[in-house]
PDB file of C-alpha atoms in Angstrom:
ATOM      1  CA  GLY N   1       0.000   0.000   0.000  1.00  0.00           C
ATOM      2  CA  ALA N   2       0.897   3.673  -0.114  1.00  0.00           C
ATOM      3  CA  GLY N   3       1.602   3.876   3.581  1.00  0.00           C
ATOM      4  CA  VAL N   4       1.235   2.133   6.899  1.00  0.00           C
ATOM      5  CA  SER N   5      -2.387   1.594   7.795  1.00  0.00           C
ATOM      6  CA  GLN N   6      -3.873   0.775  11.165  1.00  0.00           C
ATOM      7  CA  SER N   7      -7.315  -0.300  12.223  1.00  0.00           C
ATOM      8  CA  PRO N   8      -9.451   0.526  13.935  1.00  0.00           C
ATOM      9  CA  ARG N   9      -8.583   4.218  14.204  1.00  0.00           C
ATOM     10  CA  TYR N  10     -10.566   4.497  17.424  1.00  0.00           C
ATOM     11  CA  LYS N  11     -11.538   1.828  19.885  1.00  0.00           C
ATOM     12  CA  VAL N  12     -13.638   2.235  22.996  1.00  0.00           C
ATOM     13  CA  THR N  13     -13.900  -0.791  25.223  1.00  0.00           C
ATOM     14  CA  LYS N  14     -14.901  -1.704  28.711  1.00  0.00           C
ATOM     15  CA  ARG N  15     -12.418  -2.707  31.334  1.00  0.00           C
ATOM     16  CA  GLY N  16     -11.785  -6.439  31.238  1.00  0.00           C
ATOM     17  CA  GLN N  17     -12.442  -6.875  27.533  1.00  0.00           C
ATOM     18  CA  ASP N  18      -9.825  -8.036  25.052  1.00  0.00           C
ATOM     19  CA  VAL N  19      -8.876  -5.851  22.096  1.00  0.00           C
ATOM     20  CA  ALA N  20      -6.958  -6.534  18.900  1.00  0.00           C
ATOM     21  CA  LEU N  21      -5.228  -3.749  17.008  1.00  0.00           C
ATOM     22  CA  ARG N  22      -4.141  -4.287  13.436  1.00  0.00           C
ATOM     23  CA  CYS N  23      -1.206  -2.913  11.501  1.00  0.00           C
ATOM     24  CA  ASP N  24      -0.681  -3.266   7.760  1.00  0.00           C
ATOM     25  CA  PRO N  25       2.879  -2.150   6.911  1.00  0.00           C
ATOM     26  CA  ILE N  26       4.200  -0.730   3.691  1.00  0.00           C
ATOM     27  CA  SER N  27       4.498  -3.486   1.129  1.00  0.00           C
ATOM     28  CA  GLY N  28       7.939  -5.054   1.177  1.00  0.00           C
ATOM     29  CA  HIS N  29       8.952  -3.640   4.552  1.00  0.00           C
ATOM     30  CA  VAL N  30      10.697  -6.266   6.605  1.00  0.00           C
ATOM     31  CA  SER N  31      10.793  -4.580   9.985  1.00  0.00           C
ATOM     32  CA  LEU N  32       7.721  -3.718  12.013  1.00  0.00           C
ATOM     33  CA  TYR N  33       7.535  -1.867  15.319  1.00  0.00           C
ATOM     34  CA  TRP N  34       4.795  -1.157  17.809  1.00  0.00           C
ATOM     35  CA  TYR N  35       4.862   1.908  20.055  1.00  0.00           C
ATOM     36  CA  ARG N  36       2.509   3.276  22.682  1.00  0.00           C
ATOM     37  CA  GLN N  37       1.987   6.981  23.221  1.00  0.00           C
ATOM     38  CA  ALA N  38       0.327   8.263  26.354  1.00  0.00           C
ATOM     39  CA  LEU N  39      -1.196  11.723  26.399  1.00  0.00           C
ATOM     40  CA  GLY N  40       1.491  14.377  26.628  1.00  0.00           C
ATOM     41  CA  GLN N  41       4.314  11.915  26.066  1.00  0.00           C
ATOM     42  CA  GLY N  42       6.410  10.705  23.208  1.00  0.00           C
ATOM     43  CA  PRO N  43       5.911   7.234  21.768  1.00  0.00           C
ATOM     44  CA  GLU N  44       7.480   4.386  23.731  1.00  0.00           C
ATOM     45  CA  PHE N  45       8.720   1.172  22.164  1.00  0.00           C
ATOM     46  CA  LEU N  46       6.704  -1.984  22.723  1.00  0.00           C
ATOM     47  CA  THR N  47       7.942  -4.684  20.369  1.00  0.00           C
ATOM     48  CA  TYR N  48       9.795  -5.361  17.121  1.00  0.00           C
ATOM     49  CA  PHE N  49       9.417  -7.913  14.320  1.00  0.00           C
ATOM     50  CA  ASN N  50      11.868  -8.897  11.661  1.00  0.00           C
ATOM     51  CA  TYR N  51       9.731 -10.675   9.074  1.00  0.00           C
ATOM     52  CA  GLU N  52       7.549 -12.952  11.199  1.00  0.00           C
ATOM     53  CA  ALA N  53      10.018 -13.295  14.041  1.00  0.00           C
ATOM     54  CA  GLN N  54       9.375 -11.258  17.155  1.00  0.00           C
ATOM     55  CA  GLN N  55      12.940 -10.335  17.993  1.00  0.00           C
ATOM     56  CA  ASP N  56      12.367  -7.842  20.766  1.00  0.00           C
ATOM     57  CA  LYS N  57       9.428  -7.630  23.130  1.00  0.00           C
ATOM     58  CA  SER N  58      11.223  -5.863  25.920  1.00  0.00           C
ATOM     59  CA  GLY N  59       8.814  -2.936  25.877  1.00  0.00           C
ATOM     60  CA  LEU N  60       5.625  -4.902  26.429  1.00  0.00           C
ATOM     61  CA  PRO N  61       4.471  -3.789  29.886  1.00  0.00           C
ATOM     62  CA  ASN N  62       3.126  -7.122  31.106  1.00  0.00           C
ATOM     63  CA  ASP N  63       1.848 -10.493  29.924  1.00  0.00           C
ATOM     64  CA  ARG N  64      -1.557  -9.098  28.997  1.00  0.00           C
ATOM     65  CA  PHE N  65       0.105  -7.623  25.933  1.00  0.00           C
ATOM     66  CA  SER N  66       1.087  -9.815  22.997  1.00  0.00           C
ATOM     67  CA  ALA N  67       1.795  -9.347  19.326  1.00  0.00           C
ATOM     68  CA  GLU N  68       2.129 -11.506  16.269  1.00  0.00           C
ATOM     69  CA  ARG N  69       3.017 -11.215  12.634  1.00  0.00           C
ATOM     70  CA  PRO N  70       2.411 -14.745  11.339  1.00  0.00           C
ATOM     71  CA  GLU N  71       3.136 -14.220   7.637  1.00  0.00           C
ATOM     72  CA  GLY N  72       5.655 -11.452   7.928  1.00  0.00           C
ATOM     73  CA  SER N  73       3.252  -8.757   6.813  1.00  0.00           C
ATOM     74  CA  ILE N  74       0.169  -7.744   8.832  1.00  0.00           C
ATOM     75  CA  SER N  75       0.658  -7.593  12.571  1.00  0.00           C
ATOM     76  CA  THR N  76      -1.815  -7.728  15.432  1.00  0.00           C
ATOM     77  CA  LEU N  77      -1.257  -6.306  18.902  1.00  0.00           C
ATOM     78  CA  THR N  78      -3.585  -7.903  21.426  1.00  0.00           C
ATOM     79  CA  ILE N  79      -4.362  -6.604  24.883  1.00  0.00           C
ATOM     80  CA  GLN N  80      -6.182  -9.021  27.151  1.00  0.00           C
ATOM     81  CA  ARG N  81      -8.314  -8.010  30.125  1.00  0.00           C
ATOM     82  CA  THR N  82      -7.905  -4.328  29.364  1.00  0.00           C
ATOM     83  CA  GLU N  83      -7.418  -1.842  32.169  1.00  0.00           C
ATOM     84  CA  GLN N  84      -7.984   1.902  32.222  1.00  0.00           C
ATOM     85  CA  ARG N  85      -4.232   2.500  32.284  1.00  0.00           C
ATOM     86  CA  ASP N  86      -4.016   0.853  28.843  1.00  0.00           C
ATOM     87  CA  SER N  87      -5.758   3.888  27.324  1.00  0.00           C
ATOM     88  CA  ALA N  88      -3.323   5.459  24.859  1.00  0.00           C
ATOM     89  CA  MET N  89      -2.472   5.889  21.198  1.00  0.00           C
ATOM     90  CA  TYR N  90      -0.940   2.734  19.758  1.00  0.00           C
ATOM     91  CA  ARG N  91       1.330   3.367  16.798  1.00  0.00           C
ATOM     92  CA  CYS N  92       2.786   0.985  14.277  1.00  0.00           C
ATOM     93  CA  ALA N  93       5.815   1.688  12.105  1.00  0.00           C
ATOM     94  CA  SER N  94       7.575  -0.238   9.375  1.00  0.00           C
ATOM     95  CA  SER N  95      10.940   0.010   7.686  1.00  0.00           C
ATOM     96  CA  LEU N  96      13.140  -1.688   5.137  1.00  0.00           C
ATOM     97  CA  GLU N  97      15.928  -3.789   6.532  1.00  0.00           C
ATOM     98  CA  SER N  98      19.165  -1.981   5.963  1.00  0.00           C
ATOM     99  CA  GLY N  99      21.885  -4.259   7.229  1.00  0.00           C
ATOM    100  CA  ASP N 100      24.478  -2.300   9.116  1.00  0.00           C
ATOM    101  CA  ARG N 101      23.320   1.204   8.188  1.00  0.00           C
ATOM    102  CA  GLY N 102      22.402   1.893  11.742  1.00  0.00           C
ATOM    103  CA  GLY N 103      19.654   4.395  11.203  1.00  0.00           C
ATOM    104  CA  GLU N 104      16.833   2.902   9.339  1.00  0.00           C
ATOM    105  CA  THR N 105      13.925   5.219   8.746  1.00  0.00           C
ATOM    106  CA  GLN N 106      10.620   4.178  10.218  1.00  0.00           C
ATOM    107  CA  TYR N 107       7.333   5.132   8.603  1.00  0.00           C
ATOM    108  CA  PHE N 108       4.466   5.483  10.997  1.00  0.00           C
ATOM    109  CA  GLY N 109       0.796   4.747  10.619  1.00  0.00           C
ATOM    110  CA  PRO N 110      -1.970   7.049  11.889  1.00  0.00           C
ATOM    111  CA  GLY N 111      -2.350   5.105  15.112  1.00  0.00           C
ATOM    112  CA  THR N 112      -5.222   3.530  17.007  1.00  0.00           C
ATOM    113  CA  ARG N 113      -6.649   5.591  19.845  1.00  0.00           C
ATOM    114  CA  LEU N 114      -7.723   3.158  22.592  1.00  0.00           C
ATOM    115  CA  LEU N 115     -10.013   4.239  25.392  1.00  0.00           C
ATOM    116  CA  VAL N 116     -10.758   1.802  28.178  1.00  0.00           C
ATOM    117  CA  LEU N 117     -13.769   2.750  30.285  1.00  0.00           C
TER     118      LEU N 117
ATOM    119  CA  ALA V   1      20.301   4.152  29.536  1.00  0.00           C
ATOM    120  CA  GLN V   2      19.866   6.637  26.816  1.00  0.00           C
ATOM    121  CA  SER V   3      17.374   9.482  26.945  1.00  0.00           C
ATOM    122  CA  VAL V   4      16.111  12.380  24.882  1.00  0.00           C
ATOM    123  CA  THR V   5      15.177  15.702  26.428  1.00  0.00           C
ATOM    124  CA  GLN V   6      13.052  18.347  24.819  1.00  0.00           C
ATOM    125  CA  PRO V   7      13.156  21.171  27.362  1.00  0.00           C
ATOM    126  CA  ASP V   8      10.271  23.173  25.910  1.00  0.00           C
ATOM    127  CA  ILE V   9       6.836  21.659  26.327  1.00  0.00           C
ATOM    128  CA  HIS V  10       5.057  24.454  24.455  1.00  0.00           C
ATOM    129  CA  ILE V  11       6.336  27.243  22.210  1.00  0.00           C
ATOM    130  CA  THR V  12       4.355  30.054  20.628  1.00  0.00           C
ATOM    131  CA  VAL V  13       5.702  32.064  17.711  1.00  0.00           C
ATOM    132  CA  SER V  14       4.255  34.541  15.278  1.00  0.00           C
ATOM    133  CA  GLU V  15       3.861  33.617  11.651  1.00  0.00           C
ATOM    134  CA  GLY V  16       6.972  34.645   9.759  1.00  0.00           C
ATOM    135  CA  ALA V  17       9.205  34.522  12.821  1.00  0.00           C
ATOM    136  CA  SER V  18      12.136  32.169  13.133  1.00  0.00           C
ATOM    137  CA  LEU V  19      11.909  28.978  15.143  1.00  0.00           C
ATOM    138  CA  GLU V  20      14.295  26.820  17.116  1.00  0.00           C
ATOM    139  CA  LEU V  21      13.202  23.691  18.953  1.00  0.00           C
ATOM    140  CA  ARG V  22      15.722  22.197  21.342  1.00  0.00           C
ATOM    141  CA  CYS V  23      16.701  18.580  21.705  1.00  0.00           C
ATOM    142  CA  ASN V  24      19.391  17.085  23.944  1.00  0.00           C
ATOM    143  CA  TYR V  25      20.303  13.434  24.151  1.00  0.00           C
ATOM    144  CA  SER V  26      22.197  11.202  26.475  1.00  0.00           C
ATOM    145  CA  TYR V  27      23.855   8.315  24.713  1.00  0.00           C
ATOM    146  CA  GLY V  28      27.082   6.386  24.980  1.00  0.00           C
ATOM    147  CA  ALA V  29      28.019   6.657  21.339  1.00  0.00           C
ATOM    148  CA  THR V  30      27.316   8.831  18.338  1.00  0.00           C
ATOM    149  CA  PRO V  31      23.600   8.463  17.910  1.00  0.00           C
ATOM    150  CA  TYR V  32      21.380   8.477  14.905  1.00  0.00           C
ATOM    151  CA  LEU V  33      18.948  11.337  15.343  1.00  0.00           C
ATOM    152  CA  PHE V  34      15.545  12.140  13.945  1.00  0.00           C
ATOM    153  CA  TRP V  35      12.908  14.825  14.081  1.00  0.00           C
ATOM    154  CA  TYR V  36       9.278  13.833  13.534  1.00  0.00           C
ATOM    155  CA  VAL V  37       6.190  16.030  13.326  1.00  0.00           C
ATOM    156  CA  GLN V  38       2.719  15.039  14.431  1.00  0.00           C
ATOM    157  CA  SER V  39      -0.218  17.035  13.155  1.00  0.00           C
ATOM    158  CA  PRO V  40      -3.689  16.563  14.623  1.00  0.00           C
ATOM    159  CA  GLY V  41      -5.225  13.339  13.367  1.00  0.00           C
ATOM    160  CA  GLN V  42      -2.087  12.428  11.464  1.00  0.00           C
ATOM    161  CA  GLY V  43       0.657   9.932  11.976  1.00  0.00           C
ATOM    162  CA  LEU V  44       4.227  10.829  12.737  1.00  0.00           C
ATOM    163  CA  GLN V  45       5.974  12.256   9.697  1.00  0.00           C
ATOM    164  CA  LEU V  46       9.732  12.296   9.371  1.00  0.00           C
ATOM    165  CA  LEU V  47      11.156  15.798   8.949  1.00  0.00           C
ATOM    166  CA  LEU V  48      14.856  14.974   8.806  1.00  0.00           C
ATOM    167  CA  LYS V  49      17.531  12.616  10.079  1.00  0.00           C
ATOM    168  CA  TYR V  50      21.210  12.606  10.933  1.00  0.00           C
ATOM    169  CA  PHE V  51      23.402   9.555  10.529  1.00  0.00           C
ATOM    170  CA  SER V  52      26.887  10.924   9.916  1.00  0.00           C
ATOM    171  CA  GLY V  53      28.819  13.463   7.867  1.00  0.00           C
ATOM    172  CA  ASP V  54      27.705  17.069   7.518  1.00  0.00           C
ATOM    173  CA  THR V  55      26.332  18.138  10.879  1.00  0.00           C
ATOM    174  CA  LEU V  56      23.783  20.482   9.316  1.00  0.00           C
ATOM    175  CA  VAL V  57      20.989  18.501   7.745  1.00  0.00           C
ATOM    176  CA  GLN V  58      18.157  19.722   5.612  1.00  0.00           C
ATOM    177  CA  GLY V  59      14.676  18.305   5.791  1.00  0.00           C
ATOM    178  CA  ILE V  60      11.256  18.741   4.332  1.00  0.00           C
ATOM    179  CA  LYS V  61       9.055  21.817   4.676  1.00  0.00           C
ATOM    180  CA  GLY V  62      12.069  24.123   4.995  1.00  0.00           C
ATOM    181  CA  PHE V  63      13.340  22.675   8.271  1.00  0.00           C
ATOM    182  CA  GLU V  64      16.958  22.070   9.165  1.00  0.00           C
ATOM    183  CA  ALA V  65      18.768  20.708  12.195  1.00  0.00           C
ATOM    184  CA  GLU V  66      22.313  20.871  13.447  1.00  0.00           C
ATOM    185  CA  PHE V  67      24.099  18.100  15.302  1.00  0.00           C
ATOM    186  CA  LYS V  68      26.505  19.399  17.942  1.00  0.00           C
ATOM    187  CA  ARG V  69      28.414  16.589  19.564  1.00  0.00           C
ATOM    188  CA  SER V  70      30.012  18.849  22.188  1.00  0.00           C
ATOM    189  CA  GLN V  71      26.599  19.921  23.407  1.00  0.00           C
ATOM    190  CA  SER V  72      24.812  16.606  22.824  1.00  0.00           C
ATOM    191  CA  SER V  73      22.210  18.564  20.925  1.00  0.00           C
ATOM    192  CA  PHE V  74      20.223  18.275  17.724  1.00  0.00           C
ATOM    193  CA  ASN V  75      18.139  21.447  17.514  1.00  0.00           C
ATOM    194  CA  LEU V  76      15.526  21.969  14.839  1.00  0.00           C
ATOM    195  CA  ARG V  77      15.272  25.317  13.072  1.00  0.00           C
ATOM    196  CA  LYS V  78      13.186  27.107  10.505  1.00  0.00           C
ATOM    197  CA  PRO V  79      13.867  30.673   9.329  1.00  0.00           C
ATOM    198  CA  SER V  80      10.234  31.662   8.794  1.00  0.00           C
ATOM    199  CA  VAL V  81       7.332  29.792  10.324  1.00  0.00           C
ATOM    200  CA  HIS V  82       4.052  29.252   8.489  1.00  0.00           C
ATOM    201  CA  TRP V  83       0.688  28.774  10.162  1.00  0.00           C
ATOM    202  CA  SER V  84       0.625  25.215   8.810  1.00  0.00           C
ATOM    203  CA  ASP V  85       3.690  24.380  10.918  1.00  0.00           C
ATOM    204  CA  ALA V  86       1.544  24.326  14.058  1.00  0.00           C
ATOM    205  CA  ALA V  87       1.929  20.768  15.343  1.00  0.00           C
ATOM    206  CA  GLU V  88       3.773  18.679  17.882  1.00  0.00           C
ATOM    207  CA  TYR V  89       7.441  17.967  17.218  1.00  0.00           C
ATOM    208  CA  PHE V  90       9.357  14.974  18.494  1.00  0.00           C
ATOM    209  CA  CYS V  91      13.078  14.398  18.616  1.00  0.00           C
ATOM    210  CA  ALA V  92      14.189  10.754  18.612  1.00  0.00           C
ATOM    211  CA  VAL V  93      17.325   8.662  18.893  1.00  0.00           C
ATOM    212  CA  VAL V  94      17.942   5.242  17.488  1.00  0.00           C
ATOM    213  CA  ARG V  95      19.015   2.712  20.048  1.00  0.00           C
ATOM    214  CA  ARG V  96      20.419  -0.201  18.190  1.00  0.00           C
ATOM    215  CA  SER V  97      20.020  -3.446  20.093  1.00  0.00           C
ATOM    216  CA  GLY V  98      21.601  -5.790  17.613  1.00  0.00           C
ATOM    217  CA  GLY V  99      20.694  -7.125  14.222  1.00  0.00           C
ATOM    218  CA  SER V 100      18.296  -4.864  12.390  1.00  0.00           C
ATOM    219  CA  ASN V 101      16.403  -3.591  15.418  1.00  0.00           C
ATOM    220  CA  TYR V 102      16.437   0.186  15.322  1.00  0.00           C
ATOM    221  CA  LYS V 103      13.936   0.968  18.010  1.00  0.00           C
ATOM    222  CA  LEU V 104      13.494   4.673  18.623  1.00  0.00           C
ATOM    223  CA  THR V 105      13.647   6.535  21.907  1.00  0.00           C
ATOM    224  CA  PHE V 106      11.556   9.691  21.731  1.00  0.00           C
ATOM    225  CA  GLY V 107      11.505  12.901  23.693  1.00  0.00           C
ATOM    226  CA  LYS V 108       8.247  14.087  25.206  1.00  0.00           C
ATOM    227  CA  GLY V 109       7.595  16.491  22.372  1.00  0.00           C
ATOM    228  CA  THR V 110       7.241  20.246  21.897  1.00  0.00           C
ATOM    229  CA  LEU V 111       3.886  21.678  20.946  1.00  0.00           C
ATOM    230  CA  LEU V 112       4.197  24.583  18.524  1.00  0.00           C
ATOM    231  CA  THR V 113       1.501  27.231  18.296  1.00  0.00           C
ATOM    232  CA  VAL V 114       1.679  29.788  15.494  1.00  0.00           C
ATOM    233  CA  ASN V 115      -0.033  33.137  15.942  1.00  0.00           C
ATOM    234  CA  PRO V 116      -1.262  35.021  12.862  1.00  0.00           C
TER     235      PRO V 116
END
């Protein structure tokens, strides 16, 4: 596609429900990142995929958060038993693999605004 | 641990005035630095990036930034601000954790208001 797309754009859910957030990266992009952005803050890293392999999940706050990218393209971030503190903007970014360049450019989607009531 | 500091939470300038947004980083090696802009309802858009070489980098929309190693800074500048520049600006550093993982560490952002 022309850019990174995310769905839904807005999600309102009740505390305790599970939610699934989808990211469709730019076609051909190998690397995929998830970030979370609280109000008034910059985005914070959650997890990273290289193709279908989840190579870094150090930013996931707890075991209620999980992510997958089964075919190396679309990725889903799942939050189980949502809590009010999970309310935030969830952003996805993708990039081409660049070997040892050291500064690969990430292209961000519009984000999913999650509100947990 | 590395960090990025944007000292100014909110800046207001008049249209046509010059602009400088500050960014300081703490990192154990020469970082790779980025400026992103976030307009309401939009995703993060890359303005410019610094990897190496010339310390003055040019970006889109007439923005430029200068890397100063001695000051651990990467300030964003624009000679004449337009009303459409009103947005939130984020400075970011790449923290490379091995392989092709270039996860970004962001500052908290600076909100720019432009007065007519």
